[in-house]
């Protein structure tokens, strides 16, 4: 019998800063091989929710995450969880590309080597595999020992995706990964997102771009003023919103 347990789920997750609740109780589930878009106006709680999924908000003084975050059915929102190990499996790609001040090769190999990967052949194979997965290999294969800072912004973002994929995560969280990119670079990132999903990775992406959400996501969640207002299949949510606030947002009446 096939298990119906989602890869990642939240049950009544809240996030508070210095006692003030920024995200109200939110329950969502995310499946392997799916792309979920989180949309809503600025300051609505979508990035706060995204960063709770691998407990990154814990690094902020005064922040408290309540509720349950279930990864493979186990609650990871506990004091005893190893966040270093958790973030290997639930990786994060940020809004601005943040490559290491190292070569392209070392950007990919640095973390795997710290986790015990050794042998030139193994490292070279992982570097190629990760760069291919991020649709960057053909552009950089002849300059792997050059600085990552010699790459364009779009290439740097795909390098950061490749660096995340090198750890073979189950889940990749993306916080507006295309906001600083031109349309051609954005298209490349969107193709990479769909390819990740085809390989069974669960992708959760925050975006302000409604067209992007429609293009890349299977499901969409709409956030407003700290509430998760509506969640469902993207085509249905965009064409037949149930909540008037979502309809107002999609038609530009606010937000």
PDB file of C-alpha atoms in Angstrom:
ATOM      1  CA  UNK A   1       0.000   0.000   0.000  1.00  0.00           C
ATOM      2  CA  UNK A   2       1.418   3.428  -0.968  1.00  0.00           C
ATOM      3  CA  UNK A   3       2.014   5.831   1.892  1.00  0.00           C
ATOM      4  CA  UNK A   4       0.092   9.091   1.735  1.00  0.00           C
ATOM      5  CA  UNK A   5       2.394  10.887   4.173  1.00  0.00           C
ATOM      6  CA  UNK A   6       3.586  14.125   2.531  1.00  0.00           C
ATOM      7  CA  UNK A   7       7.315  14.734   2.283  1.00  0.00           C
ATOM      8  CA  UNK A   8       7.000  17.992   4.229  1.00  0.00           C
ATOM      9  CA  UNK A   9       4.063  19.433   6.133  1.00  0.00           C
ATOM     10  CA  UNK A  10       3.254  22.085   8.705  1.00  0.00           C
ATOM     11  CA  UNK A  11       0.600  21.869  11.385  1.00  0.00           C
ATOM     12  CA  UNK A  12      -0.468  25.176  12.948  1.00  0.00           C
ATOM     13  CA  UNK A  13       2.967  26.718  12.469  1.00  0.00           C
ATOM     14  CA  UNK A  14       3.347  30.217  13.894  1.00  0.00           C
ATOM     15  CA  UNK A  15       6.328  32.568  13.893  1.00  0.00           C
ATOM     16  CA  UNK A  16       6.762  35.312  16.486  1.00  0.00           C
ATOM     17  CA  UNK A  17       9.415  37.997  16.836  1.00  0.00           C
ATOM     18  CA  UNK A  18       9.923  39.293  20.384  1.00  0.00           C
ATOM     19  CA  UNK A  19       6.472  37.987  21.281  1.00  0.00           C
ATOM     20  CA  UNK A  20       4.660  39.572  18.315  1.00  0.00           C
ATOM     21  CA  UNK A  21       3.125  37.009  15.960  1.00  0.00           C
ATOM     22  CA  UNK A  22       4.137  37.636  12.326  1.00  0.00           C
ATOM     23  CA  UNK A  23       2.715  34.377  10.965  1.00  0.00           C
ATOM     24  CA  UNK A  24      -0.543  32.966  12.281  1.00  0.00           C
ATOM     25  CA  UNK A  25      -1.293  29.254  12.484  1.00  0.00           C
ATOM     26  CA  UNK A  26      -0.542  27.789   9.048  1.00  0.00           C
ATOM     27  CA  UNK A  27      -1.034  24.192   7.941  1.00  0.00           C
ATOM     28  CA  UNK A  28       0.216  23.147   4.494  1.00  0.00           C
ATOM     29  CA  UNK A  29       1.649  20.004   2.928  1.00  0.00           C
ATOM     30  CA  UNK A  30       4.208  19.573   0.162  1.00  0.00           C
ATOM     31  CA  UNK A  31       4.706  16.494  -2.002  1.00  0.00           C
ATOM     32  CA  UNK A  32       7.826  15.051  -3.574  1.00  0.00           C
ATOM     33  CA  UNK A  33       8.235  16.204  -7.181  1.00  0.00           C
ATOM     34  CA  UNK A  34       5.928  19.208  -6.770  1.00  0.00           C
ATOM     35  CA  UNK A  35       6.407  22.969  -7.033  1.00  0.00           C
ATOM     36  CA  UNK A  36       4.457  25.191  -4.642  1.00  0.00           C
ATOM     37  CA  UNK A  37       4.385  28.973  -5.031  1.00  0.00           C
ATOM     38  CA  UNK A  38       3.833  31.281  -2.053  1.00  0.00           C
ATOM     39  CA  UNK A  39       2.319  34.596  -3.150  1.00  0.00           C
ATOM     40  CA  UNK A  40       1.006  37.752  -1.528  1.00  0.00           C
ATOM     41  CA  UNK A  41       1.928  41.412  -0.982  1.00  0.00           C
ATOM     42  CA  UNK A  42       5.132  42.454   0.755  1.00  0.00           C
ATOM     43  CA  UNK A  43       5.160  41.807   4.493  1.00  0.00           C
ATOM     44  CA  UNK A  44       2.361  39.237   4.358  1.00  0.00           C
ATOM     45  CA  UNK A  45       4.303  36.367   5.974  1.00  0.00           C
ATOM     46  CA  UNK A  46       5.233  34.245   2.963  1.00  0.00           C
ATOM     47  CA  UNK A  47       9.027  34.539   3.378  1.00  0.00           C
ATOM     48  CA  UNK A  48       8.648  34.148   7.137  1.00  0.00           C
ATOM     49  CA  UNK A  49       6.783  30.896   6.524  1.00  0.00           C
ATOM     50  CA  UNK A  50       9.321  29.710   3.934  1.00  0.00           C
ATOM     51  CA  UNK A  51      12.230  30.225   6.304  1.00  0.00           C
ATOM     52  CA  UNK A  52      10.470  28.334   9.059  1.00  0.00           C
ATOM     53  CA  UNK A  53      10.494  25.166   6.941  1.00  0.00           C
ATOM     54  CA  UNK A  54      14.191  24.534   7.613  1.00  0.00           C
ATOM     55  CA  UNK A  55      14.165  26.468  10.896  1.00  0.00           C
ATOM     56  CA  UNK A  56      16.260  29.299   9.476  1.00  0.00           C
ATOM     57  CA  UNK A  57      14.212  31.815  11.480  1.00  0.00           C
ATOM     58  CA  UNK A  58      15.734  30.322  14.609  1.00  0.00           C
ATOM     59  CA  UNK A  59      18.937  32.217  13.825  1.00  0.00           C
ATOM     60  CA  UNK A  60      17.124  35.518  14.454  1.00  0.00           C
ATOM     61  CA  UNK A  61      17.294  36.692  18.104  1.00  0.00           C
ATOM     62  CA  UNK A  62      13.862  36.779  19.710  1.00  0.00           C
ATOM     63  CA  UNK A  63      12.246  34.544  17.096  1.00  0.00           C
ATOM     64  CA  UNK A  64      10.056  31.620  18.120  1.00  0.00           C
ATOM     65  CA  UNK A  65       8.549  29.012  15.797  1.00  0.00           C
ATOM     66  CA  UNK A  66       5.437  27.286  17.155  1.00  0.00           C
ATOM     67  CA  UNK A  67       3.507  24.283  15.889  1.00  0.00           C
ATOM     68  CA  UNK A  68       4.823  21.199  14.091  1.00  0.00           C
ATOM     69  CA  UNK A  69       7.018  20.921  11.008  1.00  0.00           C
ATOM     70  CA  UNK A  70       6.827  17.355   9.776  1.00  0.00           C
ATOM     71  CA  UNK A  71       9.641  16.109   7.541  1.00  0.00           C
ATOM     72  CA  UNK A  72       9.177  12.473   6.454  1.00  0.00           C
ATOM     73  CA  UNK A  73       6.444  12.373   9.102  1.00  0.00           C
ATOM     74  CA  UNK A  74       8.748  13.396  11.985  1.00  0.00           C
ATOM     75  CA  UNK A  75       8.437  16.735  13.779  1.00  0.00           C
ATOM     76  CA  UNK A  76      11.711  18.626  13.324  1.00  0.00           C
ATOM     77  CA  UNK A  77      10.593  21.733  15.230  1.00  0.00           C
ATOM     78  CA  UNK A  78      12.241  20.502  18.417  1.00  0.00           C
ATOM     79  CA  UNK A  79      15.183  21.634  20.506  1.00  0.00           C
ATOM     80  CA  UNK A  80      17.096  18.440  19.754  1.00  0.00           C
ATOM     81  CA  UNK A  81      17.008  18.595  15.951  1.00  0.00           C
ATOM     82  CA  UNK A  82      20.375  18.972  14.184  1.00  0.00           C
ATOM     83  CA  UNK A  83      19.700  22.014  11.988  1.00  0.00           C
ATOM     84  CA  UNK A  84      23.001  21.508  10.142  1.00  0.00           C
ATOM     85  CA  UNK A  85      21.871  18.072   8.968  1.00  0.00           C
ATOM     86  CA  UNK A  86      18.315  19.287   8.347  1.00  0.00           C
ATOM     87  CA  UNK A  87      19.503  22.041   6.016  1.00  0.00           C
ATOM     88  CA  UNK A  88      21.435  19.511   3.947  1.00  0.00           C
ATOM     89  CA  UNK A  89      18.093  17.936   3.053  1.00  0.00           C
ATOM     90  CA  UNK A  90      15.976  21.103   3.033  1.00  0.00           C
ATOM     91  CA  UNK A  91      18.191  23.530   1.135  1.00  0.00           C
ATOM     92  CA  UNK A  92      17.693  27.243   0.572  1.00  0.00           C
ATOM     93  CA  UNK A  93      18.327  29.531  -2.417  1.00  0.00           C
ATOM     94  CA  UNK A  94      18.162  33.223  -1.565  1.00  0.00           C
ATOM     95  CA  UNK A  95      16.921  36.303  -3.411  1.00  0.00           C
ATOM     96  CA  UNK A  96      20.412  37.616  -4.144  1.00  0.00           C
ATOM     97  CA  UNK A  97      23.022  35.159  -5.470  1.00  0.00           C
ATOM     98  CA  UNK A  98      25.567  34.472  -2.722  1.00  0.00           C
ATOM     99  CA  UNK A  99      28.414  32.410  -4.203  1.00  0.00           C
ATOM    100  CA  UNK A 100      31.456  31.724  -2.046  1.00  0.00           C
ATOM    101  CA  UNK A 101      34.611  33.699  -2.823  1.00  0.00           C
ATOM    102  CA  UNK A 102      36.048  30.581  -4.407  1.00  0.00           C
ATOM    103  CA  UNK A 103      36.280  28.961  -7.812  1.00  0.00           C
ATOM    104  CA  UNK A 104      33.199  27.568  -9.544  1.00  0.00           C
ATOM    105  CA  UNK A 105      34.452  24.051  -8.757  1.00  0.00           C
ATOM    106  CA  UNK A 106      35.037  24.801  -5.082  1.00  0.00           C
ATOM    107  CA  UNK A 107      31.598  26.395  -4.722  1.00  0.00           C
ATOM    108  CA  UNK A 108      30.098  23.005  -5.561  1.00  0.00           C
ATOM    109  CA  UNK A 109      32.630  20.768  -3.809  1.00  0.00           C
ATOM    110  CA  UNK A 110      33.177  22.718  -0.579  1.00  0.00           C
ATOM    111  CA  UNK A 111      30.268  21.394   1.507  1.00  0.00           C
ATOM    112  CA  UNK A 112      30.346  17.781   0.175  1.00  0.00           C
ATOM    113  CA  UNK A 113      34.068  17.585   1.012  1.00  0.00           C
ATOM    114  CA  UNK A 114      33.325  18.790   4.548  1.00  0.00           C
ATOM    115  CA  UNK A 115      30.830  15.943   4.774  1.00  0.00           C
ATOM    116  CA  UNK A 116      33.435  13.370   3.767  1.00  0.00           C
ATOM    117  CA  UNK A 117      33.446  13.270  -0.038  1.00  0.00           C
ATOM    118  CA  UNK A 118      36.945  12.544  -1.288  1.00  0.00           C
ATOM    119  CA  UNK A 119      38.763  11.428  -4.410  1.00  0.00           C
ATOM    120  CA  UNK A 120      39.227  13.624  -7.476  1.00  0.00           C
ATOM    121  CA  UNK A 121      37.030  11.422  -9.665  1.00  0.00           C
ATOM    122  CA  UNK A 122      34.157  11.509  -7.160  1.00  0.00           C
ATOM    123  CA  UNK A 123      34.432  15.258  -6.706  1.00  0.00           C
ATOM    124  CA  UNK A 124      34.643  15.924 -10.446  1.00  0.00           C
ATOM    125  CA  UNK A 125      31.596  13.715 -11.048  1.00  0.00           C
ATOM    126  CA  UNK A 126      29.569  15.564  -8.404  1.00  0.00           C
ATOM    127  CA  UNK A 127      30.592  18.968  -9.777  1.00  0.00           C
ATOM    128  CA  UNK A 128      29.473  17.992 -13.271  1.00  0.00           C
ATOM    129  CA  UNK A 129      26.257  16.342 -12.058  1.00  0.00           C
ATOM    130  CA  UNK A 130      25.270  19.398  -9.996  1.00  0.00           C
ATOM    131  CA  UNK A 131      26.086  21.932 -12.690  1.00  0.00           C
ATOM    132  CA  UNK A 132      24.175  19.905 -15.268  1.00  0.00           C
ATOM    133  CA  UNK A 133      21.190  19.741 -12.920  1.00  0.00           C
ATOM    134  CA  UNK A 134      21.249  23.548 -12.680  1.00  0.00           C
ATOM    135  CA  UNK A 135      21.592  23.904 -16.493  1.00  0.00           C
ATOM    136  CA  UNK A 136      24.996  25.573 -16.099  1.00  0.00           C
ATOM    137  CA  UNK A 137      27.512  22.907 -17.122  1.00  0.00           C
ATOM    138  CA  UNK A 138      27.769  23.797 -20.816  1.00  0.00           C
ATOM    139  CA  UNK A 139      28.437  27.451 -19.968  1.00  0.00           C
ATOM    140  CA  UNK A 140      31.198  26.886 -17.380  1.00  0.00           C
ATOM    141  CA  UNK A 141      32.769  23.459 -18.048  1.00  0.00           C
ATOM    142  CA  UNK A 142      35.930  25.058 -19.470  1.00  0.00           C
ATOM    143  CA  UNK A 143      36.395  27.570 -16.634  1.00  0.00           C
ATOM    144  CA  UNK A 144      35.704  25.604 -13.450  1.00  0.00           C
ATOM    145  CA  UNK A 145      38.788  27.048 -11.742  1.00  0.00           C
ATOM    146  CA  UNK A 146      37.785  30.654 -12.373  1.00  0.00           C
ATOM    147  CA  UNK A 147      36.187  32.754  -9.655  1.00  0.00           C
ATOM    148  CA  UNK A 148      32.447  32.398  -9.243  1.00  0.00           C
ATOM    149  CA  UNK A 149      32.332  36.203  -9.191  1.00  0.00           C
ATOM    150  CA  UNK A 150      33.292  36.246 -12.892  1.00  0.00           C
ATOM    151  CA  UNK A 151      29.844  34.830 -13.716  1.00  0.00           C
ATOM    152  CA  UNK A 152      26.785  36.918 -14.596  1.00  0.00           C
ATOM    153  CA  UNK A 153      24.023  37.384 -12.040  1.00  0.00           C
ATOM    154  CA  UNK A 154      21.864  34.682 -13.603  1.00  0.00           C
ATOM    155  CA  UNK A 155      24.797  32.283 -13.771  1.00  0.00           C
ATOM    156  CA  UNK A 156      25.664  33.002 -10.134  1.00  0.00           C
ATOM    157  CA  UNK A 157      22.090  32.175  -9.128  1.00  0.00           C
ATOM    158  CA  UNK A 158      22.222  28.884 -11.038  1.00  0.00           C
ATOM    159  CA  UNK A 159      25.578  28.170  -9.379  1.00  0.00           C
ATOM    160  CA  UNK A 160      23.921  28.671  -5.991  1.00  0.00           C
ATOM    161  CA  UNK A 161      21.189  26.237  -7.061  1.00  0.00           C
ATOM    162  CA  UNK A 162      23.866  23.747  -8.181  1.00  0.00           C
ATOM    163  CA  UNK A 163      25.628  24.170  -4.835  1.00  0.00           C
ATOM    164  CA  UNK A 164      22.371  23.342  -3.058  1.00  0.00           C
ATOM    165  CA  UNK A 165      21.711  20.335  -5.320  1.00  0.00           C
ATOM    166  CA  UNK A 166      25.205  18.971  -4.626  1.00  0.00           C
ATOM    167  CA  UNK A 167      23.954  17.965  -1.170  1.00  0.00           C
ATOM    168  CA  UNK A 168      21.166  15.882  -2.801  1.00  0.00           C
ATOM    169  CA  UNK A 169      18.305  17.563  -0.920  1.00  0.00           C
ATOM    170  CA  UNK A 170      14.702  16.346  -0.845  1.00  0.00           C
ATOM    171  CA  UNK A 171      13.394  19.917  -0.639  1.00  0.00           C
ATOM    172  CA  UNK A 172      14.657  23.197  -2.107  1.00  0.00           C
ATOM    173  CA  UNK A 173      13.297  26.475  -0.722  1.00  0.00           C
ATOM    174  CA  UNK A 174      13.631  29.508  -3.001  1.00  0.00           C
ATOM    175  CA  UNK A 175      13.044  33.072  -1.773  1.00  0.00           C
ATOM    176  CA  UNK A 176      12.334  35.205  -4.856  1.00  0.00           C
ATOM    177  CA  UNK A 177      15.273  33.688  -6.775  1.00  0.00           C
ATOM    178  CA  UNK A 178      14.558  35.642  -9.980  1.00  0.00           C
ATOM    179  CA  UNK A 179      13.777  39.109  -8.598  1.00  0.00           C
ATOM    180  CA  UNK A 180      17.207  40.512  -9.546  1.00  0.00           C
ATOM    181  CA  UNK A 181      17.435  38.765 -12.931  1.00  0.00           C
ATOM    182  CA  UNK A 182      16.589  39.676 -16.514  1.00  0.00           C
ATOM    183  CA  UNK A 183      13.915  37.725 -18.455  1.00  0.00           C
ATOM    184  CA  UNK A 184      16.401  35.368 -20.154  1.00  0.00           C
ATOM    185  CA  UNK A 185      18.076  34.438 -16.856  1.00  0.00           C
ATOM    186  CA  UNK A 186      14.640  34.112 -15.251  1.00  0.00           C
ATOM    187  CA  UNK A 187      13.589  31.651 -17.960  1.00  0.00           C
ATOM    188  CA  UNK A 188      16.702  29.533 -17.251  1.00  0.00           C
ATOM    189  CA  UNK A 189      15.927  29.435 -13.532  1.00  0.00           C
ATOM    190  CA  UNK A 190      12.306  28.466 -14.211  1.00  0.00           C
ATOM    191  CA  UNK A 191      13.445  25.627 -16.484  1.00  0.00           C
ATOM    192  CA  UNK A 192      15.758  24.453 -13.702  1.00  0.00           C
ATOM    193  CA  UNK A 193      12.877  24.513 -11.205  1.00  0.00           C
ATOM    194  CA  UNK A 194      10.727  22.309 -13.437  1.00  0.00           C
ATOM    195  CA  UNK A 195      13.657  19.940 -14.014  1.00  0.00           C
ATOM    196  CA  UNK A 196      14.186  19.643 -10.250  1.00  0.00           C
ATOM    197  CA  UNK A 197      10.548  18.667  -9.805  1.00  0.00           C
ATOM    198  CA  UNK A 198      10.819  16.065 -12.571  1.00  0.00           C
ATOM    199  CA  UNK A 199      13.679  14.478 -10.633  1.00  0.00           C
ATOM    200  CA  UNK A 200      11.503  14.193  -7.525  1.00  0.00           C
ATOM    201  CA  UNK A 201      12.655  17.256  -5.590  1.00  0.00           C
ATOM    202  CA  UNK A 202      10.012  19.249  -3.738  1.00  0.00           C
ATOM    203  CA  UNK A 203      10.373  22.972  -4.524  1.00  0.00           C
ATOM    204  CA  UNK A 204       8.747  25.773  -2.521  1.00  0.00           C
ATOM    205  CA  UNK A 205       9.180  29.227  -4.058  1.00  0.00           C
ATOM    206  CA  UNK A 206       8.249  32.699  -2.838  1.00  0.00           C
ATOM    207  CA  UNK A 207       7.497  35.014  -5.758  1.00  0.00           C
ATOM    208  CA  UNK A 208       5.865  38.384  -6.391  1.00  0.00           C
ATOM    209  CA  UNK A 209       5.572  37.489 -10.070  1.00  0.00           C
ATOM    210  CA  UNK A 210       2.097  36.096 -10.726  1.00  0.00           C
ATOM    211  CA  UNK A 211       3.042  34.967 -14.230  1.00  0.00           C
ATOM    212  CA  UNK A 212       5.981  33.064 -12.795  1.00  0.00           C
ATOM    213  CA  UNK A 213       3.791  31.355 -10.208  1.00  0.00           C
ATOM    214  CA  UNK A 214       1.398  30.343 -12.985  1.00  0.00           C
ATOM    215  CA  UNK A 215       4.239  29.020 -15.166  1.00  0.00           C
ATOM    216  CA  UNK A 216       6.215  26.974 -12.667  1.00  0.00           C
ATOM    217  CA  UNK A 217       3.971  25.876  -9.807  1.00  0.00           C
ATOM    218  CA  UNK A 218       1.580  22.969  -9.333  1.00  0.00           C
ATOM    219  CA  UNK A 219      -0.008  24.519  -6.239  1.00  0.00           C
ATOM    220  CA  UNK A 220      -0.153  28.038  -4.843  1.00  0.00           C
ATOM    221  CA  UNK A 221      -0.714  29.452  -1.359  1.00  0.00           C
ATOM    222  CA  UNK A 222      -1.858  33.057  -0.911  1.00  0.00           C
ATOM    223  CA  UNK A 223      -0.741  34.907   2.240  1.00  0.00           C
ATOM    224  CA  UNK A 224      -2.104  38.174   3.612  1.00  0.00           C
ATOM    225  CA  UNK A 225      -1.345  39.986   6.879  1.00  0.00           C
ATOM    226  CA  UNK A 226       0.214  36.882   8.434  1.00  0.00           C
ATOM    227  CA  UNK A 227      -2.609  34.540   7.406  1.00  0.00           C
ATOM    228  CA  UNK A 228      -2.522  31.783   4.810  1.00  0.00           C
ATOM    229  CA  UNK A 229      -5.785  32.722   3.100  1.00  0.00           C
ATOM    230  CA  UNK A 230      -6.171  30.173   0.295  1.00  0.00           C
ATOM    231  CA  UNK A 231      -4.297  27.131  -1.021  1.00  0.00           C
ATOM    232  CA  UNK A 232      -4.948  24.898  -4.002  1.00  0.00           C
ATOM    233  CA  UNK A 233      -3.954  23.800  -7.509  1.00  0.00           C
ATOM    234  CA  UNK A 234      -2.481  26.811  -9.289  1.00  0.00           C
ATOM    235  CA  UNK A 235      -4.795  26.865 -12.345  1.00  0.00           C
ATOM    236  CA  UNK A 236      -7.859  26.631 -10.113  1.00  0.00           C
ATOM    237  CA  UNK A 237      -6.661  29.208  -7.602  1.00  0.00           C
ATOM    238  CA  UNK A 238      -5.804  31.724 -10.326  1.00  0.00           C
ATOM    239  CA  UNK A 239      -8.938  31.241 -12.423  1.00  0.00           C
ATOM    240  CA  UNK A 240     -11.533  30.625  -9.704  1.00  0.00           C
ATOM    241  CA  UNK A 241     -10.361  32.151  -6.398  1.00  0.00           C
ATOM    242  CA  UNK A 242     -12.708  31.364  -3.540  1.00  0.00           C
ATOM    243  CA  UNK A 243     -11.680  34.257  -1.276  1.00  0.00           C
ATOM    244  CA  UNK A 244     -12.490  37.823  -2.365  1.00  0.00           C
ATOM    245  CA  UNK A 245      -9.180  39.047  -0.947  1.00  0.00           C
ATOM    246  CA  UNK A 246      -7.317  36.759  -3.339  1.00  0.00           C
ATOM    247  CA  UNK A 247      -9.489  37.897  -6.240  1.00  0.00           C
ATOM    248  CA  UNK A 248      -8.740  41.520  -5.340  1.00  0.00           C
ATOM    249  CA  UNK A 249      -5.005  40.755  -5.218  1.00  0.00           C
ATOM    250  CA  UNK A 250      -4.954  38.932  -8.557  1.00  0.00           C
ATOM    251  CA  UNK A 251      -6.883  41.718 -10.277  1.00  0.00           C
ATOM    252  CA  UNK A 252      -4.692  44.463  -8.811  1.00  0.00           C
ATOM    253  CA  UNK A 253      -7.289  46.041  -6.550  1.00  0.00           C
ATOM    254  CA  UNK A 254      -4.811  45.906  -3.664  1.00  0.00           C
ATOM    255  CA  UNK A 255      -1.315  44.639  -2.875  1.00  0.00           C
TER     256      UNK A 255
END
